[in-house]
mmCIF file with all atom_site columns, C-alpha atoms in Angstrom:
data_model
loop_
_atom_site.group_PDB
_atom_site.id
_atom_site.type_symbol
_atom_site.label_atom_id
_atom_site.label_alt_id
_atom_site.label_comp_id
_atom_site.label_asym_id
_atom_site.label_entity_id
_atom_site.label_seq_id
_atom_site.pdbx_PDB_ins_code
_atom_site.Cartn_x
_atom_site.Cartn_y
_atom_site.Cartn_z
_atom_site.occupancy
_atom_site.B_iso_or_equiv
_atom_site.pdbx_formal_charge
_atom_site.auth_seq_id
_atom_site.auth_comp_id
_atom_site.auth_asym_id
_atom_site.auth_atom_id
_atom_site.pdbx_PDB_model_num
ATOM 1   C CA . MET A 1 1   ? 100.440 89.365  86.905  1.00 89.00 ? 1   MET A CA 1
ATOM 2   C CA . ILE A 1 2   ? 98.716  90.048  90.211  1.00 94.00 ? 2   ILE A CA 1
ATOM 3   C CA . THR A 1 3   ? 100.641 89.323  93.390  1.00 97.00 ? 3   THR A CA 1
ATOM 4   C CA . LEU A 1 4   ? 99.339  89.479  96.951  1.00 98.00 ? 4   LEU A CA 1
ATOM 5   C CA . ARG A 1 5   ? 101.263 90.492  100.042 1.00 97.00 ? 5   ARG A CA 1
ATOM 6   C CA . LYS A 1 6   ? 100.636 91.544  103.614 1.00 98.00 ? 6   LYS A CA 1
ATOM 7   C CA . ALA A 1 7   ? 100.223 95.282  104.030 1.00 97.00 ? 7   ALA A CA 1
ATOM 8   C CA . ASN A 1 8   ? 102.566 97.219  106.298 1.00 97.00 ? 8   ASN A CA 1
ATOM 9   C CA . LYS A 1 9   ? 102.638 100.710 107.771 1.00 96.00 ? 9   LYS A CA 1
ATOM 10  C CA . GLU A 1 10  ? 104.243 102.123 104.620 1.00 97.00 ? 10  GLU A CA 1
ATOM 11  C CA . ASP A 1 11  ? 101.052 101.149 102.764 1.00 97.00 ? 11  ASP A CA 1
ATOM 12  C CA . ILE A 1 12  ? 98.800  103.283 104.952 1.00 97.00 ? 12  ILE A CA 1
ATOM 13  C CA . PRO A 1 13  ? 98.751  106.315 102.577 1.00 96.00 ? 13  PRO A CA 1
ATOM 14  C CA . LYS A 1 14  ? 97.713  104.085 99.661  1.00 96.00 ? 14  LYS A CA 1
ATOM 15  C CA . LEU A 1 15  ? 95.129  102.328 101.826 1.00 97.00 ? 15  LEU A CA 1
ATOM 16  C CA . TRP A 1 16  ? 93.686  105.764 102.615 1.00 95.00 ? 16  TRP A CA 1
ATOM 17  C CA . ASP A 1 17  ? 93.548  106.498 98.851  1.00 94.00 ? 17  ASP A CA 1
ATOM 18  C CA . PHE A 1 18  ? 91.575  103.277 98.393  1.00 95.00 ? 18  PHE A CA 1
ATOM 19  C CA . GLU A 1 19  ? 89.314  104.224 101.319 1.00 92.00 ? 19  GLU A CA 1
ATOM 20  C CA . LYS A 1 20  ? 88.607  107.664 99.818  1.00 91.00 ? 20  LYS A CA 1
ATOM 21  C CA . GLU A 1 21  ? 87.736  106.124 96.435  1.00 91.00 ? 21  GLU A CA 1
ATOM 22  C CA . ASN A 1 22  ? 85.457  103.652 98.189  1.00 88.00 ? 22  ASN A CA 1
ATOM 23  C CA . ARG A 1 23  ? 83.736  106.366 100.221 1.00 85.00 ? 23  ARG A CA 1
ATOM 24  C CA . LEU A 1 24  ? 83.087  108.394 97.073  1.00 85.00 ? 24  LEU A CA 1
ATOM 25  C CA . PHE A 1 25  ? 81.606  105.286 95.444  1.00 86.00 ? 25  PHE A CA 1
ATOM 26  C CA . ASP A 1 26  ? 79.384  104.697 98.505  1.00 82.00 ? 26  ASP A CA 1
ATOM 27  C CA . ARG A 1 27  ? 78.183  108.299 98.428  1.00 81.00 ? 27  ARG A CA 1
ATOM 28  C CA . LYS A 1 28  ? 77.254  107.998 94.761  1.00 83.00 ? 28  LYS A CA 1
ATOM 29  C CA . LEU A 1 29  ? 75.573  104.648 95.367  1.00 82.00 ? 29  LEU A CA 1
ATOM 30  C CA . LEU A 1 30  ? 73.531  105.847 98.349  1.00 79.00 ? 30  LEU A CA 1
ATOM 31  C CA . GLY A 1 31  ? 72.814  109.369 97.117  1.00 77.00 ? 31  GLY A CA 1
ATOM 32  C CA . SER A 1 32  ? 71.104  111.644 99.628  1.00 69.00 ? 32  SER A CA 1
ATOM 33  C CA . LYS A 1 33  ? 70.706  108.718 102.030 1.00 62.00 ? 33  LYS A CA 1
ATOM 34  C CA . PHE A 1 34  ? 74.463  108.776 102.613 1.00 57.00 ? 34  PHE A CA 1
ATOM 35  C CA . LYS A 1 35  ? 74.520  111.971 104.669 1.00 62.00 ? 35  LYS A CA 1
ATOM 36  C CA . GLN A 1 36  ? 71.540  110.768 106.706 1.00 59.00 ? 36  GLN A CA 1
ATOM 37  C CA . SER A 1 37  ? 73.277  107.555 107.703 1.00 60.00 ? 37  SER A CA 1
ATOM 38  C CA . PHE A 1 38  ? 76.998  108.276 108.046 1.00 62.00 ? 38  PHE A CA 1
ATOM 39  C CA . SER A 1 39  ? 79.010  110.758 110.015 1.00 59.00 ? 39  SER A CA 1
ATOM 40  C CA . TRP A 1 40  ? 82.376  109.956 108.407 1.00 63.00 ? 40  TRP A CA 1
ATOM 41  C CA . ASP A 1 41  ? 83.680  112.278 105.791 1.00 70.00 ? 41  ASP A CA 1
ATOM 42  C CA . ILE A 1 42  ? 86.762  112.827 103.679 1.00 80.00 ? 42  ILE A CA 1
ATOM 43  C CA . ASN A 1 43  ? 88.777  115.504 105.442 1.00 83.00 ? 43  ASN A CA 1
ATOM 44  C CA . LYS A 1 44  ? 92.124  115.804 107.249 1.00 91.00 ? 44  LYS A CA 1
ATOM 45  C CA . LYS A 1 45  ? 90.668  114.988 110.684 1.00 90.00 ? 45  LYS A CA 1
ATOM 46  C CA . GLU A 1 46  ? 88.912  111.863 109.396 1.00 88.00 ? 46  GLU A CA 1
ATOM 47  C CA . GLU A 1 47  ? 92.035  110.851 107.460 1.00 91.00 ? 47  GLU A CA 1
ATOM 48  C CA . GLN A 1 48  ? 94.172  111.108 110.596 1.00 94.00 ? 48  GLN A CA 1
ATOM 49  C CA . THR A 1 49  ? 91.675  109.139 112.688 1.00 93.00 ? 49  THR A CA 1
ATOM 50  C CA . TRP A 1 50  ? 91.336  106.431 110.049 1.00 93.00 ? 50  TRP A CA 1
ATOM 51  C CA . LYS A 1 51  ? 95.115  106.122 109.603 1.00 96.00 ? 51  LYS A CA 1
ATOM 52  C CA . GLU A 1 52  ? 95.630  105.772 113.362 1.00 97.00 ? 52  GLU A CA 1
ATOM 53  C CA . VAL A 1 53  ? 93.102  102.931 113.505 1.00 96.00 ? 53  VAL A CA 1
ATOM 54  C CA . ILE A 1 54  ? 94.742  101.171 110.569 1.00 97.00 ? 54  ILE A CA 1
ATOM 55  C CA . LYS A 1 55  ? 98.227  101.611 112.033 1.00 97.00 ? 55  LYS A CA 1
ATOM 56  C CA . LYS A 1 56  ? 97.100  99.879  115.247 1.00 98.00 ? 56  LYS A CA 1
ATOM 57  C CA . ASP A 1 57  ? 95.148  97.154  113.455 1.00 98.00 ? 57  ASP A CA 1
ATOM 58  C CA . LEU A 1 58  ? 98.085  96.322  111.185 1.00 98.00 ? 58  LEU A CA 1
ATOM 59  C CA . GLN A 1 59  ? 99.976  95.253  114.323 1.00 97.00 ? 59  GLN A CA 1
ATOM 60  C CA . LYS A 1 60  ? 97.239  92.963  115.678 1.00 97.00 ? 60  LYS A CA 1
ATOM 61  C CA . PRO A 1 61  ? 97.665  89.238  115.008 1.00 97.00 ? 61  PRO A CA 1
ATOM 62  C CA . ASN A 1 62  ? 93.897  88.803  114.583 1.00 98.00 ? 62  ASN A CA 1
ATOM 63  C CA . HIS A 1 63  ? 93.787  91.321  111.683 1.00 98.00 ? 63  HIS A CA 1
ATOM 64  C CA . LEU A 1 64  ? 95.019  90.719  108.166 1.00 98.00 ? 64  LEU A CA 1
ATOM 65  C CA . PHE A 1 65  ? 95.425  93.304  105.432 1.00 98.00 ? 65  PHE A CA 1
ATOM 66  C CA . LEU A 1 66  ? 96.369  91.972  102.013 1.00 98.00 ? 66  LEU A CA 1
ATOM 67  C CA . ILE A 1 67  ? 97.414  94.206  99.108  1.00 98.00 ? 67  ILE A CA 1
ATOM 68  C CA . ALA A 1 68  ? 96.981  93.200  95.478  1.00 98.00 ? 68  ALA A CA 1
ATOM 69  C CA . GLU A 1 69  ? 99.682  94.516  93.153  1.00 96.00 ? 69  GLU A CA 1
ATOM 70  C CA . ASN A 1 70  ? 100.292 94.545  89.430  1.00 90.00 ? 70  ASN A CA 1
ATOM 71  C CA . LYS A 1 71  ? 103.379 96.786  89.345  1.00 90.00 ? 71  LYS A CA 1
ATOM 72  C CA . ILE A 1 72  ? 101.221 99.205  91.347  1.00 94.00 ? 72  ILE A CA 1
ATOM 73  C CA . GLN A 1 73  ? 98.792  98.629  94.209  1.00 95.00 ? 73  GLN A CA 1
ATOM 74  C CA . VAL A 1 74  ? 95.349  97.904  92.780  1.00 96.00 ? 74  VAL A CA 1
ATOM 75  C CA . GLY A 1 75  ? 93.289  96.735  95.749  1.00 96.00 ? 75  GLY A CA 1
ATOM 76  C CA . TYR A 1 76  ? 93.129  95.257  99.198  1.00 97.00 ? 76  TYR A CA 1
ATOM 77  C CA . ILE A 1 77  ? 91.145  93.188  101.646 1.00 98.00 ? 77  ILE A CA 1
ATOM 78  C CA . TRP A 1 78  ? 90.944  93.617  105.409 1.00 98.00 ? 78  TRP A CA 1
ATOM 79  C CA . GLY A 1 79  ? 89.690  90.859  107.662 1.00 98.00 ? 79  GLY A CA 1
ATOM 80  C CA . TYR A 1 80  ? 89.810  90.082  111.360 1.00 98.00 ? 80  TYR A CA 1
ATOM 81  C CA . TYR A 1 81  ? 88.411  87.782  113.994 1.00 98.00 ? 81  TYR A CA 1
ATOM 82  C CA . ASN A 1 82  ? 87.394  88.303  117.591 1.00 96.00 ? 82  ASN A CA 1
ATOM 83  C CA . LYS A 1 83  ? 88.040  86.333  120.795 1.00 94.00 ? 83  LYS A CA 1
ATOM 84  C CA . SER A 1 84  ? 84.998  84.149  120.180 1.00 94.00 ? 84  SER A CA 1
ATOM 85  C CA . LYS A 1 85  ? 86.517  83.160  116.829 1.00 93.00 ? 85  LYS A CA 1
ATOM 86  C CA . LYS A 1 86  ? 83.965  84.988  114.672 1.00 96.00 ? 86  LYS A CA 1
ATOM 87  C CA . GLY A 1 87  ? 85.492  86.378  111.512 1.00 97.00 ? 87  GLY A CA 1
ATOM 88  C CA . TYR A 1 88  ? 84.627  89.566  109.695 1.00 98.00 ? 88  TYR A CA 1
ATOM 89  C CA . ILE A 1 89  ? 85.545  90.971  106.304 1.00 97.00 ? 89  ILE A CA 1
ATOM 90  C CA . ASN A 1 90  ? 85.867  94.675  106.972 1.00 95.00 ? 90  ASN A CA 1
ATOM 91  C CA . GLU A 1 91  ? 86.731  95.758  103.438 1.00 95.00 ? 91  GLU A CA 1
ATOM 92  C CA . VAL A 1 92  ? 87.243  94.390  99.942  1.00 96.00 ? 92  VAL A CA 1
ATOM 93  C CA . PHE A 1 93  ? 88.294  97.010  97.443  1.00 94.00 ? 93  PHE A CA 1
ATOM 94  C CA . VAL A 1 94  ? 89.713  97.065  93.911  1.00 95.00 ? 94  VAL A CA 1
ATOM 95  C CA . THR A 1 95  ? 90.281  100.278 91.983  1.00 93.00 ? 95  THR A CA 1
ATOM 96  C CA . LYS A 1 96  ? 87.703  101.034 89.326  1.00 91.00 ? 96  LYS A CA 1
ATOM 97  C CA . LYS A 1 97  ? 90.219  100.598 86.469  1.00 92.00 ? 97  LYS A CA 1
ATOM 98  C CA . GLN A 1 98  ? 91.177  97.106  87.702  1.00 93.00 ? 98  GLN A CA 1
ATOM 99  C CA . ARG A 1 99  ? 87.707  95.665  88.329  1.00 91.00 ? 99  ARG A CA 1
ATOM 100 C CA . GLY A 1 100 ? 86.504  92.685  86.337  1.00 91.00 ? 100 GLY A CA 1
ATOM 101 C CA . LYS A 1 101 ? 89.893  90.947  86.495  1.00 94.00 ? 101 LYS A CA 1
ATOM 102 C CA . LYS A 1 102 ? 89.079  88.597  89.405  1.00 94.00 ? 102 LYS A CA 1
ATOM 103 C CA . ILE A 1 103 ? 91.409  90.493  91.748  1.00 96.00 ? 103 ILE A CA 1
ATOM 104 C CA . SER A 1 104 ? 88.810  90.560  94.513  1.00 96.00 ? 104 SER A CA 1
ATOM 105 C CA . SER A 1 105 ? 88.404  86.785  94.144  1.00 96.00 ? 105 SER A CA 1
ATOM 106 C CA . LEU A 1 106 ? 92.151  86.293  94.617  1.00 97.00 ? 106 LEU A CA 1
ATOM 107 C CA . LEU A 1 107 ? 92.072  88.497  97.717  1.00 98.00 ? 107 LEU A CA 1
ATOM 108 C CA . MET A 1 108 ? 89.048  86.683  99.163  1.00 97.00 ? 108 MET A CA 1
ATOM 109 C CA . LYS A 1 109 ? 90.578  83.255  98.485  1.00 97.00 ? 109 LYS A CA 1
ATOM 110 C CA . GLU A 1 110 ? 93.693  84.183  100.488 1.00 98.00 ? 110 GLU A CA 1
ATOM 111 C CA . MET A 1 111 ? 91.628  85.721  103.271 1.00 98.00 ? 111 MET A CA 1
ATOM 112 C CA . LEU A 1 112 ? 89.529  82.577  103.564 1.00 97.00 ? 112 LEU A CA 1
ATOM 113 C CA . LYS A 1 113 ? 92.718  80.487  103.817 1.00 98.00 ? 113 LYS A CA 1
ATOM 114 C CA . TRP A 1 114 ? 93.898  82.759  106.671 1.00 98.00 ? 114 TRP A CA 1
ATOM 115 C CA . PHE A 1 115 ? 90.557  82.396  108.481 1.00 98.00 ? 115 PHE A CA 1
ATOM 116 C CA . LYS A 1 116 ? 90.690  78.587  108.143 1.00 97.00 ? 116 LYS A CA 1
ATOM 117 C CA . LYS A 1 117 ? 94.284  78.511  109.359 1.00 97.00 ? 117 LYS A CA 1
ATOM 118 C CA . ASN A 1 118 ? 93.110  80.392  112.464 1.00 97.00 ? 118 ASN A CA 1
ATOM 119 C CA . LYS A 1 119 ? 90.205  77.956  112.986 1.00 97.00 ? 119 LYS A CA 1
ATOM 120 C CA . ILE A 1 120 ? 87.519  80.512  112.180 1.00 97.00 ? 120 ILE A CA 1
ATOM 121 C CA . THR A 1 121 ? 84.350  78.741  111.123 1.00 92.00 ? 121 THR A CA 1
ATOM 122 C CA . THR A 1 122 ? 81.966  81.650  110.490 1.00 95.00 ? 122 THR A CA 1
ATOM 123 C CA . ILE A 1 123 ? 82.662  84.951  108.801 1.00 96.00 ? 123 ILE A CA 1
ATOM 124 C CA . SER A 1 124 ? 80.402  87.840  107.954 1.00 96.00 ? 124 SER A CA 1
ATOM 125 C CA . LEU A 1 125 ? 80.558  91.126  106.116 1.00 95.00 ? 125 LEU A CA 1
ATOM 126 C CA . HIS A 1 126 ? 78.468  94.218  105.495 1.00 92.00 ? 126 HIS A CA 1
ATOM 127 C CA . VAL A 1 127 ? 77.329  95.440  102.098 1.00 91.00 ? 127 VAL A CA 1
ATOM 128 C CA . PHE A 1 128 ? 75.048  98.331  101.248 1.00 86.00 ? 128 PHE A CA 1
ATOM 129 C CA . ALA A 1 129 ? 71.693  97.092  99.927  1.00 85.00 ? 129 ALA A CA 1
ATOM 130 C CA . PRO A 1 130 ? 71.890  99.076  96.645  1.00 87.00 ? 130 PRO A CA 1
ATOM 131 C CA . ASN A 1 131 ? 75.295  97.555  95.815  1.00 90.00 ? 131 ASN A CA 1
ATOM 132 C CA . GLU A 1 132 ? 73.817  94.753  93.726  1.00 92.00 ? 132 GLU A CA 1
ATOM 133 C CA . HIS A 1 133 ? 77.092  93.952  91.981  1.00 91.00 ? 133 HIS A CA 1
ATOM 134 C CA . ALA A 1 134 ? 78.929  93.365  95.283  1.00 92.00 ? 134 ALA A CA 1
ATOM 135 C CA . ILE A 1 135 ? 75.992  91.323  96.616  1.00 93.00 ? 135 ILE A CA 1
ATOM 136 C CA . MET A 1 136 ? 76.173  89.114  93.518  1.00 94.00 ? 136 MET A CA 1
ATOM 137 C CA . ILE A 1 137 ? 79.919  88.574  94.031  1.00 94.00 ? 137 ILE A CA 1
ATOM 138 C CA . TYR A 1 138 ? 79.523  87.788  97.723  1.00 95.00 ? 138 TYR A CA 1
ATOM 139 C CA . LYS A 1 139 ? 76.800  85.244  96.916  1.00 96.00 ? 139 LYS A CA 1
ATOM 140 C CA . LYS A 1 140 ? 79.113  83.684  94.322  1.00 95.00 ? 140 LYS A CA 1
ATOM 141 C CA . TRP A 1 141 ? 81.700  83.315  97.096  1.00 95.00 ? 141 TRP A CA 1
ATOM 142 C CA . GLY A 1 142 ? 79.141  81.477  99.278  1.00 95.00 ? 142 GLY A CA 1
ATOM 143 C CA . PHE A 1 143 ? 77.882  84.304  101.479 1.00 96.00 ? 143 PHE A CA 1
ATOM 144 C CA . ILE A 1 144 ? 74.149  84.366  102.125 1.00 94.00 ? 144 ILE A CA 1
ATOM 145 C CA . PRO A 1 145 ? 71.974  87.292  103.222 1.00 91.00 ? 145 PRO A CA 1
ATOM 146 C CA . PHE A 1 146 ? 71.483  87.012  106.961 1.00 90.00 ? 146 PHE A CA 1
ATOM 147 C CA . SER A 1 147 ? 70.081  90.225  108.419 1.00 87.00 ? 147 SER A CA 1
ATOM 148 C CA . LEU A 1 148 ? 68.846  93.573  107.224 1.00 81.00 ? 148 LEU A CA 1
ATOM 149 C CA . ASP A 1 149 ? 69.851  96.832  108.896 1.00 81.00 ? 149 ASP A CA 1
ATOM 150 C CA . MET A 1 150 ? 67.372  99.636  108.316 1.00 78.00 ? 150 MET A CA 1
ATOM 151 C CA . LYS A 1 151 ? 67.739  103.336 109.157 1.00 73.00 ? 151 LYS A CA 1
ATOM 152 C CA . LYS A 1 152 ? 65.440  106.328 109.476 1.00 71.00 ? 152 LYS A CA 1
ATOM 153 C CA . LYS A 1 153 ? 66.500  109.923 109.934 1.00 69.00 ? 153 LYS A CA 1
ATOM 154 C CA . LEU A 1 154 ? 64.463  111.860 112.513 1.00 72.00 ? 154 LEU A CA 1
#
């Protein structure tokens, strides 16, 4: 049975494991375009920087990190809102072995409740264009394509 709970600072190492898995997926998805578009990597310096950001954001009342567990941690969602009450889903991630079990839907449902409780009326998220599966899921949840970000390496 999947349970959800708020993340805490003790979860940061596992959140970094999720982040690494997600970055490897993004690299595979984007192929050679990845290096052209992103400066972040998977190394000790990047790990330290990322963990420091997460540690600070875990303490902010306008950020919510939820962990999905089934005896072990299997995924998470990270959302926040700004002073103008615009919400943003920063990350939705479920480990490869646990996908297809509606865990991301449970995480999103709880995140949407949190946004509504905080009187957030609009939320957005970013998804890479080649990630057709994620786009399909986001559309199922009621998100609509809004803008297109394009890049060119010079």
